[in-house]
Short mmCIF file of C-alpha atoms in Angstrom, two decimals:
data_model
loop_
_atom_site.label_atom_id
_atom_site.label_comp_id
_atom_site.label_asym_id
_atom_site.label_seq_id
_atom_site.Cartn_x
_atom_site.Cartn_y
_atom_site.Cartn_z
CA MET A 154 39.14 28.37 49.06
CA LYS A 155 37.90 31.93 48.51
CA ASP A 156 34.60 30.63 47.11
CA PHE A 157 34.24 28.29 50.07
CA GLY A 158 34.81 31.15 52.52
CA ALA A 159 32.28 33.33 50.71
CA ARG A 160 29.73 30.52 50.80
CA ILE A 161 30.27 29.98 54.53
CA LYS A 162 29.83 33.70 55.14
CA ARG A 163 26.67 33.83 53.02
CA ASP A 164 25.17 30.77 54.73
CA PHE A 165 26.02 32.19 58.14
CA LEU A 166 24.30 35.48 57.36
CA HIS A 167 21.23 33.65 56.06
CA GLY A 168 21.16 31.53 59.21
CA LEU A 169 21.48 34.65 61.35
CA LEU A 170 18.61 36.25 59.45
CA TYR A 171 16.39 33.27 60.26
CA PHE A 172 17.62 32.88 63.84
CA MET A 173 17.60 36.45 65.16
CA PRO A 174 13.86 37.24 64.91
CA ILE A 175 12.99 33.88 66.51
CA ALA A 176 15.59 34.24 69.27
CA LEU A 177 14.62 37.84 70.03
CA THR A 178 10.93 36.89 70.17
CA ILE A 179 11.57 33.95 72.52
CA TYR A 180 13.80 36.10 74.74
CA ALA A 181 11.28 38.95 74.90
CA VAL A 182 8.36 36.62 75.64
CA SER A 183 10.35 34.79 78.35
CA LEU A 184 11.40 38.08 79.94
CA VAL A 185 7.89 39.57 80.01
CA LEU A 186 6.34 36.25 81.09
CA GLY A 187 8.72 36.15 84.05
CA MET A 188 7.62 39.66 85.04
CA MET A 189 3.96 38.62 84.76
CA ARG A 190 4.60 35.63 87.05
CA GLY A 191 5.93 38.02 89.67
CA VAL A 192 2.80 40.17 89.40
CA VAL A 193 0.46 37.16 89.67
CA ARG A 194 2.35 35.75 92.69
CA VAL A 195 1.73 39.02 94.54
CA PHE A 196 -2.02 38.45 94.27
CA THR A 197 -1.84 34.78 95.31
CA VAL A 198 -1.43 35.92 98.93
CA PHE A 199 -5.14 36.73 98.90
CA ILE A 200 -6.01 33.07 98.24
CA PRO A 201 -6.91 31.43 101.57
CA SER A 202 -4.31 28.95 102.80
CA GLY A 203 -5.29 25.36 102.13
CA LEU A 204 -7.89 26.28 99.52
CA ILE A 205 -5.81 24.81 96.68
CA THR A 206 -2.73 22.59 96.58
CA ALA A 207 0.73 23.81 95.62
CA ARG A 208 0.41 22.06 92.28
CA TRP A 209 -2.82 23.90 91.47
CA MET A 210 -1.29 27.15 92.72
CA HIS A 211 1.49 26.74 90.16
CA PHE A 212 -1.13 26.16 87.47
CA VAL A 213 -3.01 29.31 88.54
CA VAL A 214 0.20 31.36 88.39
CA GLU A 215 1.11 30.08 84.92
CA LEU A 216 -2.41 30.59 83.56
CA GLY A 217 -2.67 34.07 85.06
CA SER A 218 0.77 35.01 83.72
CA LEU A 219 -0.19 33.89 80.22
CA ALA A 220 -3.46 35.86 80.39
CA LEU A 221 -1.58 38.99 81.51
CA LEU A 222 0.97 38.51 78.72
CA LEU A 223 -1.77 38.34 76.08
CA LEU A 224 -3.42 41.42 77.58
CA PHE A 225 -0.05 43.21 77.59
CA ILE A 226 0.52 42.42 73.90
CA LEU A 227 -3.00 43.61 73.08
CA MET A 228 -2.37 46.89 74.93
CA ILE A 229 0.90 47.41 73.05
CA GLY A 230 -0.89 46.90 69.74
CA THR A 231 -3.60 49.39 70.73
CA VAL A 232 -1.10 52.02 71.90
CA CYS A 233 1.13 51.62 68.84
CA ARG A 234 -1.81 52.45 66.58
CA SER A 235 -2.29 55.81 68.35
CA VAL A 236 -0.36 59.02 67.64
CA ILE A 237 1.72 58.62 70.79
CA GLY A 238 2.43 55.01 69.90
CA MET A 239 3.59 55.92 66.41
CA ALA A 240 6.02 58.47 67.85
CA PHE A 241 7.29 55.87 70.35
CA ARG A 242 7.69 53.31 67.56
CA GLU A 243 9.73 55.76 65.50
CA GLY A 244 11.97 56.37 68.51
CA VAL A 245 12.49 52.64 69.03
CA GLY A 246 13.17 52.26 65.31
CA ARG A 247 15.89 54.91 65.39
CA MET A 248 17.48 53.26 68.42
CA MET A 249 17.42 49.78 66.85
CA ASN A 250 18.78 51.09 63.55
CA SER A 251 21.76 52.59 65.39
CA ILE A 252 22.88 49.18 66.72
CA PRO A 253 25.33 47.39 64.36
CA GLY A 254 24.10 43.96 63.29
CA VAL A 255 20.57 44.62 64.56
CA LYS A 256 19.74 47.26 61.95
CA ALA A 257 19.33 44.84 59.04
CA VAL A 258 17.27 42.28 60.97
CA TYR A 259 15.05 44.89 62.63
CA GLY A 260 14.55 46.75 59.35
CA LEU A 261 13.49 43.59 57.53
CA PHE A 262 11.21 42.54 60.38
CA THR A 263 9.41 45.89 60.58
CA GLN A 264 9.04 46.20 56.80
CA VAL A 265 7.56 42.73 56.42
CA THR A 266 5.32 43.24 59.46
CA ASP A 267 4.01 46.48 57.98
CA VAL A 268 3.27 44.72 54.71
CA LEU A 269 1.45 41.80 56.33
CA VAL A 270 -0.60 43.49 59.05
CA LYS A 271 -1.56 46.94 57.76
CA ASN A 272 -4.96 47.79 56.31
CA ARG A 273 -6.39 44.54 54.94
CA GLU A 274 -8.38 46.36 52.29
CA ARG A 275 -5.25 47.51 50.52
CA MET A 276 -3.92 45.45 47.65
CA PHE A 277 -0.64 44.42 49.29
CA ALA A 278 -2.58 42.44 51.91
CA ARG A 279 -3.95 40.11 49.23
CA ALA A 280 -2.76 36.52 49.46
CA VAL A 281 -2.02 34.93 46.09
CA ILE A 282 -0.73 31.65 44.67
CA VAL A 283 2.25 31.65 42.33
CA ASP A 284 4.65 29.16 40.77
CA PHE A 285 7.76 28.94 42.97
CA PRO A 286 10.56 27.85 42.97
CA ARG A 287 9.76 26.37 39.54
CA ARG A 288 6.81 26.20 37.21
CA GLY A 289 4.26 23.68 38.48
CA ALA A 290 5.34 23.96 42.12
CA MET A 291 2.92 26.38 43.76
CA THR A 292 3.27 28.46 46.92
CA ILE A 293 1.49 31.26 48.75
CA GLY A 294 2.73 34.83 48.44
CA PHE A 295 1.53 38.37 49.13
CA VAL A 296 1.17 41.10 46.54
CA THR A 297 3.22 44.08 47.75
CA GLY A 298 2.83 46.33 44.71
CA GLU A 299 2.80 46.73 40.96
CA SER A 300 5.41 47.63 38.36
CA GLY A 301 4.55 49.53 35.22
CA ALA A 302 4.70 48.13 31.72
CA SER A 303 7.83 50.19 31.01
CA LEU A 304 9.89 47.75 33.09
CA THR A 305 9.52 44.90 30.58
CA ARG A 306 10.29 44.82 26.88
CA ASP A 307 6.99 43.22 25.95
CA GLY A 308 4.99 45.81 27.89
CA ARG A 309 3.44 43.37 30.36
CA GLU A 310 2.55 44.72 33.79
CA LEU A 311 4.02 42.93 36.78
CA TYR A 312 3.01 42.16 40.34
CA LYS A 313 5.66 42.36 43.05
CA VAL A 314 5.06 39.29 45.22
CA PHE A 315 6.66 38.62 48.59
CA ILE A 316 7.07 34.88 49.20
CA PRO A 317 7.69 34.18 52.92
CA THR A 318 9.66 31.21 54.19
CA VAL A 319 8.44 28.47 56.55
CA PRO A 320 8.13 28.70 59.53
CA ASN A 321 9.59 32.23 59.78
CA PRO A 322 7.56 34.60 57.57
CA THR A 323 9.81 37.57 58.37
CA SER A 324 12.24 36.44 55.68
CA GLY A 325 11.60 35.33 52.14
CA PHE A 326 11.89 36.26 48.47
CA MET A 327 10.61 39.15 46.40
CA VAL A 328 9.66 37.86 42.95
CA MET A 329 8.09 39.79 40.08
CA TYR A 330 5.40 37.98 38.08
CA PRO A 331 3.35 38.97 35.03
CA LYS A 332 -0.21 39.58 36.20
CA ASP A 333 -1.55 36.63 34.23
CA GLN A 334 0.73 34.29 36.21
CA VAL A 335 -0.60 35.37 39.61
CA ARG A 336 -3.62 33.46 40.93
CA MET A 337 -5.78 35.55 43.26
CA THR A 338 -7.33 33.81 46.29
CA ASP A 339 -10.46 34.32 48.38
CA PHE A 340 -8.89 33.63 51.78
CA SER A 341 -7.59 36.32 54.13
CA SER A 342 -3.94 37.19 54.69
CA GLU A 343 -4.27 36.00 58.32
CA SER A 344 -5.35 32.54 57.15
CA ALA A 345 -2.42 32.43 54.74
CA ILE A 346 0.05 33.40 57.48
CA LYS A 347 -1.33 30.67 59.78
CA LEU A 348 -0.84 28.11 57.01
CA ILE A 349 2.73 29.30 56.38
CA MET A 350 3.85 29.49 60.03
CA SER A 351 2.42 26.04 60.80
CA GLY A 352 4.17 24.44 57.84
CA GLY A 353 0.81 23.60 56.26
CA ILE A 354 -0.67 21.97 59.38
CA ILE A 355 -3.20 24.70 60.20
CA GLU A 356 -5.54 25.21 57.26
CA ASP A 357 -8.23 27.74 58.17
CA PHE A 358 -9.81 29.38 55.15
CA GLY A 359 -13.16 30.12 56.76
CA ASP A 360 -12.92 33.93 56.54
CA PRO A 361 -12.70 35.24 52.97
CA ALA A 362 -10.49 38.21 52.25
CA PRO A 363 -12.35 41.52 51.98
CA ARG A 364 -12.75 42.84 48.47
CA LYS A 365 -12.60 46.46 47.40
CA GLY A 366 -15.65 48.39 48.48
CA GLU A 367 -16.68 45.92 51.20
#
């Protein structure tokens, strides 16, 4: 009975880890999209009466709201890359880390996001192919670092590889592989993330990953 309870608890925590980032993202997008609809509706008063039908007016509002949402996200990304944005992000991070239950999910989300979207020229942005969960079954991972030869008895150097889950790449597994068991790829990390999040449906390897010195 104790083992059963522990298993239920473990499965619940894993489910929560998958669910929370998705739920928070959907909630945030819905909230901001609702605000954008209100902004767009204010400007619809300038459209002459009778110019378009109510059905087309609804379409204009939805399309305008989506465009404003994308612009808003772009502005956030631009601001967060500035000095002021970094200070704001640190403040938000401290606030989120002070909330029980949110700390673990937010910490994992920010760490994985940093790994996947920082400077593409750095090694940890390199998409690779490794055997997982067994030899012969291959999956895409991301090199996050190296471990020295002192870690293994035979002196082999290791790659630390983050293997994201489908369709939520904010959770996954950290597996250490000998360098000769890691297959480097020529496609970018963005293409790899698209493939992972779509469950293999979107396969866009048109843009090769930048190599050192490029």
